[in-house]
Amino acid sequence: MKLRGHESLVDAMRSVQEEALDAEEFATDLDEHLREGRFRLVFVLDDVPAELMTLVAYLEHVTDKLMIDLVAVNSFDVEGTSVVLPQRVTPERHEVAVNEKRRGKSGTLYRGSERFEQSISQAPPESHESLRRLLRWARSLEANGWVRLATSEGKGAKRFTLLPRLVVENVGLVTIWNDGGAYLQFWRSVFDKNAPQFVDRIEQLAGTQVGQGNTIRHISEGLLTALTEAYEYAARRA
């Protein structure tokens, strides 16, 4: 950084951002990401080979804390003027063979929602319809391209969660649980960062605060509609 005349990372960021940069907020966010091991890497290339797309798709699949952007840059001559056109390359559009699940100390993470759908039969019969309704809702978010779905199966006790994670941020506003019944879990930090204006409305519909990890079992259609709008806003904002 000093070779480019910057004394710190904050100075370097300020040189490329048009809006004011809050140094304290930047340092706090950086410390949080370093503690969690959560990183976003951006590669700008003249050409993105298929092998690299395969590698990126695999790396993003085996960890939920790494996000990689591939940007291909093409230059054109338009009436004597050089024009540079960047284009983001999405690995998900490239056919790639990876394992459908990975195991950890706390359980198993599956790509997609099929394992969660299978788990519904293991839940109390009176909760089946609620779980299917939440599954349909999550799949509608995925069909719109706003989220990627993953299923986590707890080790030991049969607890399953369906994770509707924003495609860009790789975090979710809520988690869907199948644990002796159906319920939703809120993640306030994700709301505050990606859809803060929806918090008051969702709290009114839920009859409880949107906290960091608190849950709700009574899930109305109005609440799901508000959550859909929040996910759409967060996805388009990202």
GROMACS .gro file of C-alpha atoms in nm:
model
  238
    1MET     CA    1   0.000   0.000   0.000
    2LYS     CA    2   0.285   0.240   0.081
    3LEU     CA    3   0.419   0.200  -0.272
    4ARG     CA    4   0.093   0.355  -0.391
    5GLY     CA    5   0.109   0.631  -0.131
    6HIS     CA    6  -0.139   0.482   0.120
    7GLU     CA    7  -0.055   0.468   0.488
    8SER     CA    8  -0.331   0.223   0.580
    9LEU     CA    9  -0.603   0.002   0.437
   10VAL     CA   10  -0.861   0.267   0.529
   11ASP     CA   11  -0.670   0.526   0.323
   12ALA     CA   12  -0.662   0.287   0.028
   13MET     CA   13  -1.038   0.227   0.055
   14ARG     CA   14  -1.109   0.599   0.072
   15SER     CA   15  -0.916   0.652  -0.251
   16VAL     CA   16  -1.155   0.430  -0.449
   17GLN     CA   17  -1.487   0.508  -0.276
   18GLU     CA   18  -1.688   0.811  -0.372
   19GLU     CA   19  -1.892   0.818  -0.051
   20ALA     CA   20  -1.748   0.885   0.293
   21LEU     CA   21  -1.595   0.583   0.465
   22ASP     CA   22  -1.658   0.532   0.837
   23ALA     CA   23  -1.317   0.412   0.959
   24GLU     CA   24  -1.452   0.275   1.287
   25GLU     CA   25  -1.730   0.080   1.117
   26PHE     CA   26  -1.485  -0.051   0.856
   27ALA     CA   27  -1.242  -0.171   1.126
   28THR     CA   28  -1.525  -0.339   1.319
   29ASP     CA   29  -1.655  -0.520   1.010
   30LEU     CA   30  -1.302  -0.626   0.912
   31ASP     CA   31  -1.233  -0.768   1.260
   32GLU     CA   32  -1.563  -0.959   1.252
   33HIS     CA   33  -1.490  -1.114   0.914
   34LEU     CA   34  -1.137  -1.210   1.019
   35ARG     CA   35  -1.266  -1.375   1.338
   36GLU     CA   36  -1.526  -1.573   1.144
   37GLY     CA   37  -1.288  -1.658   0.860
   38ARG     CA   38  -1.534  -1.506   0.612
   39PHE     CA   39  -1.380  -1.361   0.295
   40ARG     CA   40  -1.482  -1.235  -0.047
   41LEU     CA   41  -1.228  -1.260  -0.330
   42VAL     CA   42  -1.261  -1.083  -0.665
   43PHE     CA   43  -1.052  -1.198  -0.963
   44VAL     CA   44  -1.045  -0.972  -1.271
   45LEU     CA   45  -0.917  -1.160  -1.576
   46ASP     CA   46  -0.894  -1.130  -1.952
   47ASP     CA   47  -1.045  -1.476  -1.983
   48VAL     CA   48  -1.208  -1.719  -1.737
   49PRO     CA   49  -1.128  -2.082  -1.830
   50ALA     CA   50  -1.370  -2.363  -1.754
   51GLU     CA   51  -1.123  -2.521  -1.511
   52LEU     CA   52  -1.123  -2.206  -1.297
   53MET     CA   53  -1.503  -2.192  -1.291
   54THR     CA   54  -1.508  -2.555  -1.179
   55LEU     CA   55  -1.260  -2.481  -0.900
   56VAL     CA   56  -1.454  -2.175  -0.780
   57ALA     CA   57  -1.784  -2.366  -0.779
   58TYR     CA   58  -1.623  -2.643  -0.574
   59LEU     CA   59  -1.464  -2.405  -0.322
   60GLU     CA   60  -1.793  -2.219  -0.270
   61HIS     CA   61  -1.972  -2.550  -0.223
   62VAL     CA   62  -1.743  -2.694   0.045
   63THR     CA   63  -1.747  -2.380   0.262
   64ASP     CA   64  -2.015  -2.127   0.351
   65LYS     CA   65  -1.759  -1.858   0.444
   66LEU     CA   66  -1.585  -1.798   0.112
   67MET     CA   67  -1.732  -1.597  -0.174
   68ILE     CA   68  -1.544  -1.569  -0.504
   69ASP     CA   69  -1.632  -1.331  -0.788
   70LEU     CA   70  -1.491  -1.388  -1.137
   71VAL     CA   71  -1.493  -1.085  -1.366
   72ALA     CA   72  -1.392  -1.116  -1.732
   73VAL     CA   73  -1.282  -0.791  -1.895
   74ASN     CA   74  -1.310  -0.744  -2.270
   75SER     CA   75  -1.189  -0.438  -2.461
   76PHE     CA   76  -1.344  -0.309  -2.783
   77ASP     CA   77  -1.260  -0.038  -3.030
   78VAL     CA   78  -1.564   0.181  -3.096
   79GLU     CA   79  -1.497   0.439  -3.366
   80GLY     CA   80  -1.142   0.487  -3.245
   81THR     CA   81  -1.232   0.485  -2.875
   82SER     CA   82  -1.120   0.197  -2.653
   83VAL     CA   83  -1.411   0.064  -2.448
   84VAL     CA   84  -1.361  -0.181  -2.162
   85LEU     CA   85  -1.656  -0.403  -2.072
   86PRO     CA   86  -1.647  -0.607  -1.747
   87GLN     CA   87  -1.876  -0.908  -1.718
   88ARG     CA   88  -1.931  -1.114  -1.407
   89VAL     CA   89  -1.901  -1.488  -1.470
   90THR     CA   90  -2.122  -1.701  -1.245
   91PRO     CA   91  -1.986  -2.050  -1.172
   92GLU     CA   92  -2.337  -2.179  -1.096
   93ARG     CA   93  -2.414  -2.161  -1.469
   94HIS     CA   94  -2.124  -2.393  -1.544
   95GLU     CA   95  -2.173  -2.768  -1.518
   96VAL     CA   96  -1.962  -2.894  -1.230
   97ALA     CA   97  -1.953  -3.224  -1.047
   98VAL     CA   98  -1.910  -3.190  -0.670
   99ASN     CA   99  -2.018  -3.395  -0.372
  100GLU     CA  100  -2.377  -3.338  -0.275
  101LYS     CA  101  -2.295  -3.315   0.096
  102ARG     CA  102  -2.015  -3.246   0.336
  103ARG     CA  103  -1.976  -3.367   0.692
  104GLY     CA  104  -1.866  -3.164   0.992
  105LYS     CA  105  -1.836  -3.214   1.365
  106SER     CA  106  -2.185  -3.077   1.422
  107GLY     CA  107  -2.361  -3.258   1.139
  108THR     CA  108  -2.397  -3.274   0.762
  109LEU     CA  109  -2.461  -2.995   0.514
  110TYR     CA  110  -2.647  -3.082   0.193
  111ARG     CA  111  -2.680  -2.867  -0.115
  112GLY     CA  112  -3.041  -2.787  -0.204
  113SER     CA  113  -3.368  -2.862  -0.025
  114GLU     CA  114  -3.428  -3.230  -0.108
  115ARG     CA  115  -3.291  -3.360   0.224
  116PHE     CA  116  -3.513  -3.118   0.413
  117GLU     CA  117  -3.814  -3.239   0.217
  118GLN     CA  118  -3.727  -3.599   0.307
  119SER     CA  119  -3.698  -3.502   0.675
  120ILE     CA  120  -4.059  -3.387   0.694
  121SER     CA  121  -4.182  -3.746   0.727
  122GLN     CA  122  -3.978  -3.775   1.050
  123ALA     CA  123  -4.155  -3.475   1.208
  124PRO     CA  124  -4.478  -3.498   1.412
  125PRO     CA  125  -4.769  -3.546   1.167
  126GLU     CA  126  -4.943  -3.227   1.279
  127SER     CA  127  -4.642  -3.022   1.161
  128HIS     CA  128  -4.615  -3.170   0.811
  129GLU     CA  129  -4.828  -2.911   0.637
  130SER     CA  130  -4.647  -2.619   0.805
  131LEU     CA  131  -4.311  -2.762   0.703
  132ARG     CA  132  -4.426  -2.818   0.345
  133ARG     CA  133  -4.560  -2.461   0.331
  134LEU     CA  134  -4.225  -2.322   0.447
  135LEU     CA  135  -4.043  -2.546   0.200
  136ARG     CA  136  -4.260  -2.417  -0.087
  137TRP     CA  137  -4.192  -2.061   0.026
  138ALA     CA  138  -3.814  -2.114   0.037
  139ARG     CA  139  -3.817  -2.278  -0.305
  140SER     CA  140  -4.007  -1.981  -0.449
  141LEU     CA  141  -3.723  -1.754  -0.329
  142GLU     CA  142  -3.473  -1.983  -0.500
  143ALA     CA  143  -3.680  -1.994  -0.820
  144ASN     CA  144  -3.660  -1.615  -0.835
  145GLY     CA  145  -3.282  -1.634  -0.813
  146TRP     CA  146  -3.261  -1.449  -0.481
  147VAL     CA  147  -3.124  -1.731  -0.264
  148ARG     CA  148  -2.938  -2.059  -0.268
  149LEU     CA  149  -3.088  -2.333  -0.053
  150ALA     CA  150  -2.892  -2.571   0.166
  151THR     CA  151  -3.003  -2.823   0.429
  152SER     CA  152  -2.822  -2.892   0.754
  153GLU     CA  153  -2.878  -3.218   0.941
  154GLY     CA  154  -2.777  -3.214   1.306
  155LYS     CA  155  -2.552  -3.486   1.439
  156GLY     CA  156  -2.718  -3.724   1.685
  157ALA     CA  157  -3.064  -3.577   1.742
  158LYS     CA  158  -3.265  -3.545   1.422
  159ARG     CA  159  -3.273  -3.171   1.378
  160PHE     CA  160  -3.292  -3.029   1.027
  161THR     CA  161  -3.262  -2.671   0.908
  162LEU     CA  162  -3.331  -2.523   0.567
  163LEU     CA  163  -3.103  -2.228   0.490
  164PRO     CA  164  -3.229  -1.968   0.237
  165ARG     CA  165  -2.905  -1.774   0.184
  166LEU     CA  166  -2.876  -1.463  -0.028
  167VAL     CA  167  -2.677  -1.547  -0.341
  168VAL     CA  168  -2.433  -1.258  -0.310
  169GLU     CA  169  -2.395  -1.225   0.068
  170ASN     CA  170  -2.429  -1.600   0.141
  171VAL     CA  171  -2.626  -1.525   0.459
  172GLY     CA  172  -2.995  -1.564   0.541
  173LEU     CA  173  -3.254  -1.337   0.696
  174VAL     CA  174  -3.415  -1.646   0.850
  175THR     CA  175  -3.353  -2.016   0.903
  176ILE     CA  176  -3.632  -2.275   0.875
  177TRP     CA  177  -3.627  -2.546   1.143
  178ASN     CA  178  -3.768  -2.897   1.153
  179ASP     CA  179  -3.709  -2.987   1.518
  180GLY     CA  180  -4.013  -3.140   1.682
  181GLY     CA  181  -4.221  -2.907   1.464
  182ALA     CA  182  -4.185  -2.616   1.227
  183TYR     CA  183  -4.050  -2.275   1.318
  184LEU     CA  184  -3.852  -1.979   1.185
  185GLN     CA  185  -3.537  -1.831   1.331
  186PHE     CA  186  -3.452  -1.463   1.272
  187TRP     CA  187  -3.106  -1.315   1.217
  188ARG     CA  188  -3.115  -0.947   1.314
  189SER     CA  189  -2.761  -0.865   1.198
  190VAL     CA  190  -2.852  -0.977   0.844
  191PHE     CA  191  -3.171  -0.767   0.849
  192ASP     CA  192  -2.983  -0.462   0.974
  193LYS     CA  193  -2.730  -0.490   0.693
  194ASN     CA  194  -2.952  -0.595   0.402
  195ALA     CA  195  -3.318  -0.504   0.469
  196PRO     CA  196  -3.345  -0.278   0.778
  197GLN     CA  197  -3.663  -0.100   0.668
  198PHE     CA  198  -3.861  -0.427   0.689
  199VAL     CA  199  -3.786  -0.495   1.057
  200ASP     CA  200  -4.075  -0.296   1.209
  201ARG     CA  201  -4.334  -0.447   0.974
  202ILE     CA  202  -4.209  -0.802   1.029
  203GLU     CA  203  -4.205  -0.754   1.407
  204GLN     CA  204  -4.569  -0.641   1.394
  205LEU     CA  205  -4.671  -0.942   1.184
  206ALA     CA  206  -4.464  -1.185   1.392
  207GLY     CA  207  -4.578  -1.046   1.726
  208THR     CA  208  -4.218  -1.058   1.850
  209GLN     CA  209  -3.887  -0.884   1.802
  210VAL     CA  210  -3.657  -0.967   1.516
  211GLY     CA  211  -3.359  -1.066   1.729
  212GLN     CA  212  -3.034  -1.248   1.673
  213GLY     CA  213  -3.143  -1.611   1.670
  214ASN     CA  214  -3.486  -1.589   1.832
  215THR     CA  215  -3.763  -1.812   1.692
  216ILE     CA  216  -4.133  -1.808   1.608
  217ARG     CA  217  -4.372  -2.097   1.552
  218HIS     CA  218  -4.687  -1.918   1.434
  219ILE     CA  219  -4.606  -1.811   1.078
  220SER     CA  220  -4.885  -1.627   0.898
  221GLU     CA  221  -4.916  -1.575   0.524
  222GLY     CA  222  -4.875  -1.202   0.586
  223LEU     CA  223  -4.542  -1.266   0.755
  224LEU     CA  224  -4.421  -1.483   0.466
  225THR     CA  225  -4.524  -1.211   0.220
  226ALA     CA  226  -4.324  -0.951   0.414
  227LEU     CA  227  -4.024  -1.184   0.431
  228THR     CA  228  -4.050  -1.243   0.056
  229GLU     CA  229  -4.036  -0.868  -0.004
  230ALA     CA  230  -3.742  -0.836   0.235
  231TYR     CA  231  -3.550  -1.110   0.053
  232GLU     CA  232  -3.627  -0.954  -0.284
  233TYR     CA  233  -3.506  -0.613  -0.164
  234ALA     CA  234  -3.190  -0.759  -0.011
  235ALA     CA  235  -3.112  -0.960  -0.326
  236ARG     CA  236  -3.164  -0.667  -0.564
  237ARG     CA  237  -2.969  -0.435  -0.333
  238ALA     CA  238  -2.674  -0.673  -0.334
   0.00000   0.00000   0.00000
